[in-house]
PDB file of C-alpha atoms in Angstrom:
ATOM      1  CA  MET A   1     -16.173  30.117  -1.607  1.00  0.00           C
ATOM      2  CA  PRO A   2     -12.653  29.387   0.094  1.00  0.00           C
ATOM      3  CA  GLN A   3      -9.575  28.654  -2.043  1.00  0.00           C
ATOM      4  CA  GLU A   4      -9.348  25.283  -0.010  1.00  0.00           C
ATOM      5  CA  GLN A   5     -12.713  24.417  -1.199  1.00  0.00           C
ATOM      6  CA  TRP A   6     -11.417  24.377  -4.700  1.00  0.00           C
ATOM      7  CA  LYS A   7     -10.303  20.998  -4.260  1.00  0.00           C
ATOM      8  CA  ASN A   8     -11.084  17.810  -5.323  1.00  0.00           C
ATOM      9  CA  ILE A   9     -10.112  16.230  -2.484  1.00  0.00           C
ATOM     10  CA  ALA A  10      -9.996  12.189  -3.902  1.00  0.00           C
ATOM     11  CA  VAL A  11      -6.532  13.282  -5.660  1.00  0.00           C
ATOM     12  CA  ALA A  12      -5.490  16.241  -3.564  1.00  0.00           C
ATOM     13  CA  ARG A  13      -5.945  15.449  -0.229  1.00  0.00           C
ATOM     14  CA  ASN A  14      -2.868  13.928   1.094  1.00  0.00           C
ATOM     15  CA  TYR A  15      -3.542  11.803   4.563  1.00  0.00           C
ATOM     16  CA  GLU A  16      -2.112   8.955   6.982  1.00  0.00           C
ATOM     17  CA  PRO A  17      -4.296   6.060   5.653  1.00  0.00           C
ATOM     18  CA  GLY A  18      -4.067   3.595   8.661  1.00  0.00           C
ATOM     19  CA  SER A  19      -4.835  -0.371   8.868  1.00  0.00           C
ATOM     20  CA  VAL A  20      -5.781  -0.361   5.518  1.00  0.00           C
ATOM     21  CA  MET A  21      -2.121  -0.596   4.564  1.00  0.00           C
ATOM     22  CA  LYS A  22      -1.596  -3.905   5.879  1.00  0.00           C
ATOM     23  CA  ALA A  23      -3.013  -5.523   3.909  1.00  0.00           C
ATOM     24  CA  ILE A  24      -0.920  -3.893   1.260  1.00  0.00           C
ATOM     25  CA  THR A  25       2.580  -4.822   3.592  1.00  0.00           C
ATOM     26  CA  VAL A  26       1.023  -8.466   2.974  1.00  0.00           C
ATOM     27  CA  ALA A  27       0.583  -8.329  -0.436  1.00  0.00           C
ATOM     28  CA  MET A  28       3.656  -7.081  -1.700  1.00  0.00           C
ATOM     29  CA  ALA A  29       5.462  -9.337   1.137  1.00  0.00           C
ATOM     30  CA  MET A  30       4.033 -11.952  -0.475  1.00  0.00           C
ATOM     31  CA  GLN A  31       5.104 -10.983  -3.820  1.00  0.00           C
ATOM     32  CA  LEU A  32       8.841 -10.545  -2.322  1.00  0.00           C
ATOM     33  CA  GLY A  33       8.566 -14.278  -0.914  1.00  0.00           C
ATOM     34  CA  ILE A  34       9.398 -12.703   1.796  1.00  0.00           C
ATOM     35  CA  ILE A  35       5.799 -14.631   3.641  1.00  0.00           C
ATOM     36  CA  ASP A  36       3.841 -17.163   2.264  1.00  0.00           C
ATOM     37  CA  GLU A  37       0.131 -17.871   3.422  1.00  0.00           C
ATOM     38  CA  ASN A  38       1.555 -20.295   6.219  1.00  0.00           C
ATOM     39  CA  SER A  39       4.034 -18.371   7.745  1.00  0.00           C
ATOM     40  CA  THR A  40       3.225 -17.411  11.549  1.00  0.00           C
ATOM     41  CA  PHE A  41       4.233 -14.791  13.917  1.00  0.00           C
ATOM     42  CA  ASP A  42       4.395 -15.024  17.405  1.00  0.00           C
ATOM     43  CA  ILE A  43       3.065 -11.696  18.572  1.00  0.00           C
ATOM     44  CA  GLY A  44       2.589 -12.915  22.631  1.00  0.00           C
ATOM     45  CA  THR A  45      -0.125 -12.425  24.619  1.00  0.00           C
ATOM     46  CA  SER A  46       1.212  -9.276  26.582  1.00  0.00           C
ATOM     47  CA  ARG A  47      -0.737  -6.971  23.944  1.00  0.00           C
ATOM     48  CA  VAL A  48       1.993  -4.587  23.593  1.00  0.00           C
ATOM     49  CA  TRP A  49       5.612  -4.844  21.828  1.00  0.00           C
ATOM     50  CA  TYR A  50       8.574  -3.299  21.877  1.00  0.00           C
ATOM     51  CA  TYR A  51      10.809  -2.007  18.986  1.00  0.00           C
ATOM     52  CA  ALA A  52      13.604   0.797  19.218  1.00  0.00           C
ATOM     53  CA  GLY A  53      12.380   2.402  22.437  1.00  0.00           C
ATOM     54  CA  ARG A  54       8.802   2.715  21.497  1.00  0.00           C
ATOM     55  CA  PRO A  55       5.596   0.780  22.747  1.00  0.00           C
ATOM     56  CA  LEU A  56       3.514  -0.420  20.059  1.00  0.00           C
ATOM     57  CA  ARG A  57      -0.136  -1.919  21.539  1.00  0.00           C
ATOM     58  CA  ASP A  58      -2.289  -4.815  19.842  1.00  0.00           C
ATOM     59  CA  HIS A  59      -5.943  -6.423  21.131  1.00  0.00           C
ATOM     60  CA  ALA A  60      -4.544  -9.855  19.010  1.00  0.00           C
ATOM     61  CA  GLY A  61      -2.835 -11.922  20.664  1.00  0.00           C
ATOM     62  CA  GLY A  62      -0.657 -16.093  19.766  1.00  0.00           C
ATOM     63  CA  ILE A  63       0.616 -16.975  16.932  1.00  0.00           C
ATOM     64  CA  LEU A  64      -0.845 -15.806  13.754  1.00  0.00           C
ATOM     65  CA  PRO A  65      -0.988 -16.749   9.979  1.00  0.00           C
ATOM     66  CA  PRO A  66      -1.041 -13.386   7.734  1.00  0.00           C
ATOM     67  CA  ALA A  67      -4.522 -14.243   6.982  1.00  0.00           C
ATOM     68  CA  ASP A  68      -5.279 -13.933  10.724  1.00  0.00           C
ATOM     69  CA  ILE A  69      -2.724 -10.605  10.876  1.00  0.00           C
ATOM     70  CA  LEU A  70      -5.270  -9.013   8.485  1.00  0.00           C
ATOM     71  CA  ALA A  71      -8.882 -10.570   9.859  1.00  0.00           C
ATOM     72  CA  LYS A  72      -7.814  -9.286  13.565  1.00  0.00           C
ATOM     73  CA  SER A  73      -5.910  -5.976  12.326  1.00  0.00           C
ATOM     74  CA  SER A  74      -2.289  -7.229  14.031  1.00  0.00           C
ATOM     75  CA  ASN A  75      -0.730  -4.581  14.797  1.00  0.00           C
ATOM     76  CA  ILE A  76       2.236  -6.466  15.879  1.00  0.00           C
ATOM     77  CA  GLY A  77       1.958  -8.969  13.146  1.00  0.00           C
ATOM     78  CA  THR A  78       2.335  -6.379  10.548  1.00  0.00           C
ATOM     79  CA  ALA A  79       5.172  -4.357  11.971  1.00  0.00           C
ATOM     80  CA  MET A  80       6.729  -7.997  12.431  1.00  0.00           C
ATOM     81  CA  ILE A  81       6.652  -8.315   8.304  1.00  0.00           C
ATOM     82  CA  GLY A  82       7.716  -4.760   8.059  1.00  0.00           C
ATOM     83  CA  LEU A  83      10.743  -6.306   9.951  1.00  0.00           C
ATOM     84  CA  LYS A  84      11.393  -8.923   7.540  1.00  0.00           C
ATOM     85  CA  MET A  85      10.830  -6.815   4.965  1.00  0.00           C
ATOM     86  CA  ALA A  86      13.149  -4.124   5.940  1.00  0.00           C
ATOM     87  CA  GLU A  87      16.249  -6.316   5.739  1.00  0.00           C
ATOM     88  CA  PRO A  88      19.103  -5.874   3.378  1.00  0.00           C
ATOM     89  CA  SER A  89      19.040  -7.949   0.724  1.00  0.00           C
ATOM     90  CA  PRO A  90      22.622  -8.004  -1.541  1.00  0.00           C
ATOM     91  CA  ASP A  91      21.644 -10.724  -3.740  1.00  0.00           C
ATOM     92  CA  PHE A  92      19.716  -7.736  -5.567  1.00  0.00           C
ATOM     93  CA  GLY A  93      21.639  -5.007  -4.783  1.00  0.00           C
ATOM     94  CA  MET A  94      19.547  -4.062  -1.695  1.00  0.00           C
ATOM     95  CA  GLU A  95      20.167  -1.701   1.339  1.00  0.00           C
ATOM     96  CA  GLU A  96      18.723  -1.745   4.330  1.00  0.00           C
ATOM     97  CA  TYR A  97      14.595  -0.721   4.437  1.00  0.00           C
ATOM     98  CA  GLU A  98      14.776  -0.613   1.193  1.00  0.00           C
ATOM     99  CA  ARG A  99      12.791  -3.000  -0.130  1.00  0.00           C
ATOM    100  CA  VAL A 100       9.617  -1.737   1.540  1.00  0.00           C
ATOM    101  CA  TRP A 101      10.130   1.390  -0.185  1.00  0.00           C
ATOM    102  CA  ARG A 102      10.225  -0.643  -3.342  1.00  0.00           C
ATOM    103  CA  ALA A 103       7.106  -2.277  -2.423  1.00  0.00           C
ATOM    104  CA  PHE A 104       4.932   1.130  -1.992  1.00  0.00           C
ATOM    105  CA  ARG A 105       6.511   2.298  -4.651  1.00  0.00           C
ATOM    106  CA  ALA A 106       5.163  -0.224  -7.175  1.00  0.00           C
ATOM    107  CA  MET A 107       2.231  -0.252  -5.641  1.00  0.00           C
ATOM    108  CA  GLY A 108       1.658   3.246  -6.624  1.00  0.00           C
ATOM    109  CA  PHE A 109       2.375   4.937  -3.831  1.00  0.00           C
ATOM    110  CA  GLY A 110       4.467   8.784  -3.513  1.00  0.00           C
ATOM    111  CA  GLN A 111       4.063   9.143  -6.887  1.00  0.00           C
ATOM    112  CA  LYS A 112       0.860  10.575  -9.350  1.00  0.00           C
ATOM    113  CA  THR A 113      -1.792   7.923 -10.377  1.00  0.00           C
ATOM    114  CA  GLY A 114      -2.054  10.291 -13.604  1.00  0.00           C
ATOM    115  CA  ILE A 115      -5.812  10.808 -13.896  1.00  0.00           C
ATOM    116  CA  GLU A 116      -7.305  13.758 -16.172  1.00  0.00           C
ATOM    117  CA  ILE A 117      -7.782  15.969 -12.741  1.00  0.00           C
ATOM    118  CA  PRO A 118      -6.023  18.716 -11.972  1.00  0.00           C
ATOM    119  CA  GLY A 119      -4.218  19.371  -8.481  1.00  0.00           C
ATOM    120  CA  GLU A 120      -3.269  15.963  -8.267  1.00  0.00           C
ATOM    121  CA  GLU A 121      -1.257  15.128  -5.104  1.00  0.00           C
ATOM    122  CA  ALA A 122       2.121  12.527  -5.610  1.00  0.00           C
ATOM    123  CA  GLY A 123       1.164  11.510  -1.672  1.00  0.00           C
ATOM    124  CA  ILE A 124       4.790  11.665   0.791  1.00  0.00           C
ATOM    125  CA  LEU A 125       6.579   8.588   0.509  1.00  0.00           C
ATOM    126  CA  PRO A 126      10.092  10.173   2.031  1.00  0.00           C
ATOM    127  CA  HIS A 127      13.081   8.220   0.763  1.00  0.00           C
ATOM    128  CA  TYR A 128      14.206   5.441   3.027  1.00  0.00           C
ATOM    129  CA  LYS A 129      17.280   7.013   3.271  1.00  0.00           C
ATOM    130  CA  ASN A 130      15.684   8.872   5.664  1.00  0.00           C
ATOM    131  CA  TRP A 131      13.628   6.246   7.407  1.00  0.00           C
ATOM    132  CA  SER A 132      14.331   5.685  11.695  1.00  0.00           C
ATOM    133  CA  LYS A 133      14.519   2.277  13.066  1.00  0.00           C
ATOM    134  CA  LEU A 134      11.072   2.354  13.691  1.00  0.00           C
ATOM    135  CA  SER A 135       9.215   3.243  10.542  1.00  0.00           C
ATOM    136  CA  PRO A 136       9.312   0.242   8.555  1.00  0.00           C
ATOM    137  CA  THR A 137       7.195  -1.096  11.384  1.00  0.00           C
ATOM    138  CA  ARG A 138       5.184   2.178  11.169  1.00  0.00           C
ATOM    139  CA  MET A 139       4.883   2.796   7.932  1.00  0.00           C
ATOM    140  CA  THR A 140       3.524  -0.807   7.198  1.00  0.00           C
ATOM    141  CA  LEU A 141       0.934  -0.107   9.543  1.00  0.00           C
ATOM    142  CA  GLY A 142       0.159   3.103   7.687  1.00  0.00           C
ATOM    143  CA  GLN A 143       1.646   6.532   9.877  1.00  0.00           C
ATOM    144  CA  GLY A 144       4.370   8.023   9.188  1.00  0.00           C
ATOM    145  CA  ILE A 145       2.779   7.786   5.273  1.00  0.00           C
ATOM    146  CA  ALA A 146       0.694  10.039   3.346  1.00  0.00           C
ATOM    147  CA  VAL A 147      -1.790   9.046   0.451  1.00  0.00           C
ATOM    148  CA  THR A 148      -4.035   9.864  -1.703  1.00  0.00           C
ATOM    149  CA  PRO A 149      -7.707   8.650  -1.819  1.00  0.00           C
ATOM    150  CA  ILE A 150      -7.217   7.072  -5.760  1.00  0.00           C
ATOM    151  CA  GLN A 151      -3.723   6.156  -4.552  1.00  0.00           C
ATOM    152  CA  LEU A 152      -5.376   3.970  -2.438  1.00  0.00           C
ATOM    153  CA  CYS A 153      -7.883   3.252  -4.098  1.00  0.00           C
ATOM    154  CA  ASN A 154      -5.771   2.242  -7.002  1.00  0.00           C
ATOM    155  CA  ALA A 155      -3.491   0.149  -4.929  1.00  0.00           C
ATOM    156  CA  PHE A 156      -6.742  -2.345  -3.722  1.00  0.00           C
ATOM    157  CA  ALA A 157      -8.239  -2.493  -6.829  1.00  0.00           C
ATOM    158  CA  THR A 158      -4.541  -4.308  -8.563  1.00  0.00           C
ATOM    159  CA  ILE A 159      -4.973  -6.649  -5.840  1.00  0.00           C
ATOM    160  CA  ALA A 160      -8.336  -7.406  -6.754  1.00  0.00           C
ATOM    161  CA  ASN A 161      -7.688  -7.220 -10.712  1.00  0.00           C
ATOM    162  CA  GLY A 162      -5.181 -10.109 -10.694  1.00  0.00           C
ATOM    163  CA  GLY A 163      -2.219  -7.953  -9.751  1.00  0.00           C
ATOM    164  CA  LYS A 164      -2.783  -5.751 -12.497  1.00  0.00           C
ATOM    165  CA  GLN A 165      -2.219  -1.907 -11.903  1.00  0.00           C
ATOM    166  CA  MET A 166      -4.535   0.628 -15.033  1.00  0.00           C
ATOM    167  CA  ARG A 167      -4.170   4.308 -14.668  1.00  0.00           C
ATOM    168  CA  PRO A 168      -7.247   5.331 -12.809  1.00  0.00           C
ATOM    169  CA  THR A 169      -9.430   7.469 -15.786  1.00  0.00           C
ATOM    170  CA  ILE A 170     -12.580  10.049 -15.356  1.00  0.00           C
ATOM    171  CA  LEU A 171     -12.717   9.720 -18.880  1.00  0.00           C
ATOM    172  CA  LYS A 172     -14.247   6.927 -21.111  1.00  0.00           C
ATOM    173  CA  GLU A 173     -15.017   8.224 -24.540  1.00  0.00           C
ATOM    174  CA  ILE A 174     -15.009  11.941 -26.597  1.00  0.00           C
ATOM    175  CA  ARG A 175     -17.319  12.610 -28.998  1.00  0.00           C
ATOM    176  CA  SER A 176     -18.804  15.169 -31.006  1.00  0.00           C
ATOM    177  CA  HIS A 177     -21.905  17.177 -31.400  1.00  0.00           C
ATOM    178  CA  GLU A 178     -23.010  14.992 -33.629  1.00  0.00           C
ATOM    179  CA  GLY A 179     -22.331  11.771 -32.265  1.00  0.00           C
ATOM    180  CA  ALA A 180     -19.277  11.237 -33.716  1.00  0.00           C
ATOM    181  CA  LEU A 181     -15.795   8.852 -31.887  1.00  0.00           C
ATOM    182  CA  LEU A 182     -12.971  11.881 -31.396  1.00  0.00           C
ATOM    183  CA  ARG A 183     -11.338   9.927 -28.867  1.00  0.00           C
ATOM    184  CA  ALA A 184     -11.724   6.607 -27.369  1.00  0.00           C
ATOM    185  CA  ASN A 185      -9.820   6.581 -23.913  1.00  0.00           C
ATOM    186  CA  THR A 186      -8.626   2.485 -23.777  1.00  0.00           C
ATOM    187  CA  PRO A 187      -7.718   0.847 -20.449  1.00  0.00           C
ATOM    188  CA  LYS A 188      -3.892   1.597 -20.118  1.00  0.00           C
ATOM    189  CA  GLU A 189      -1.988  -1.113 -18.391  1.00  0.00           C
ATOM    190  CA  LEU A 190       0.883   0.630 -15.951  1.00  0.00           C
ATOM    191  CA  CYS A 191       1.733  -2.219 -14.488  1.00  0.00           C
ATOM    192  CA  ARG A 192       1.563  -5.836 -12.766  1.00  0.00           C
ATOM    193  CA  PRO A 193       3.043  -4.993  -9.378  1.00  0.00           C
ATOM    194  CA  LEU A 194       1.597  -8.395  -8.115  1.00  0.00           C
ATOM    195  CA  SER A 195       0.865 -12.156  -9.280  1.00  0.00           C
ATOM    196  CA  ARG A 196      -2.571 -13.443  -9.833  1.00  0.00           C
ATOM    197  CA  GLU A 197      -1.396 -16.290  -7.461  1.00  0.00           C
ATOM    198  CA  VAL A 198      -0.779 -13.610  -4.650  1.00  0.00           C
ATOM    199  CA  SER A 199      -3.398 -11.491  -5.664  1.00  0.00           C
ATOM    200  CA  ALA A 200      -6.018 -14.435  -5.678  1.00  0.00           C
ATOM    201  CA  LYS A 201      -4.488 -15.259  -1.716  1.00  0.00           C
ATOM    202  CA  VAL A 202      -4.370 -11.772  -0.711  1.00  0.00           C
ATOM    203  CA  LEU A 203      -8.309 -11.672  -2.064  1.00  0.00           C
ATOM    204  CA  ASP A 204      -9.356 -14.374  -0.125  1.00  0.00           C
ATOM    205  CA  MET A 205      -7.511 -12.968   3.358  1.00  0.00           C
ATOM    206  CA  LEU A 206      -9.517  -9.686   3.161  1.00  0.00           C
ATOM    207  CA  ARG A 207     -12.600 -11.765   3.042  1.00  0.00           C
ATOM    208  CA  GLY A 208     -11.850 -12.998   6.152  1.00  0.00           C
ATOM    209  CA  VAL A 209     -12.298  -9.306   7.277  1.00  0.00           C
ATOM    210  CA  THR A 210     -15.753  -8.972   6.786  1.00  0.00           C
ATOM    211  CA  ASP A 211     -16.172 -13.240   7.636  1.00  0.00           C
TER     212      ASP A 211
END
């Protein structure tokens, strides 16, 4: 068997996640207080937006709140949110692009989850000092960033779990041949990157994607 097939792709395969990252972007922008559910973004009607000399195309148009940006998977709307997040925040000692990078890190990207499976990758999240002007308009769409399936699952589980990020595990407990409990693998909370309020609002928005 080729060595590549030995890998567990849930933890050892990095890939660009694409539009599913839009929900992460909206959640973190709300958590940071940069937007709320009533914010609106005018993405125009031409279905194309130029920034840093590059076009970004969309199939949505008009003035959209975050719920519609997610429901319609608006590239332009999400990129505009990314630019607001990318602004420097001198009050908190943060440089340009830093808040976006820290938001992704807070949701578990660019680092291993710690699951008990060998060969786990950390994904690829370049440091914000190496970003280009285009980066915050593309990484927030899931381009130019690479994640593992377990990272992405854990990020969405964090939204569904009221903002608590848990360490993923495949081990419930270890018992002896006689059935005696040798180790109980109790759930471990890693952090809380989102508030319950923000998590609940984003969950409602995500329901709108399917409705």
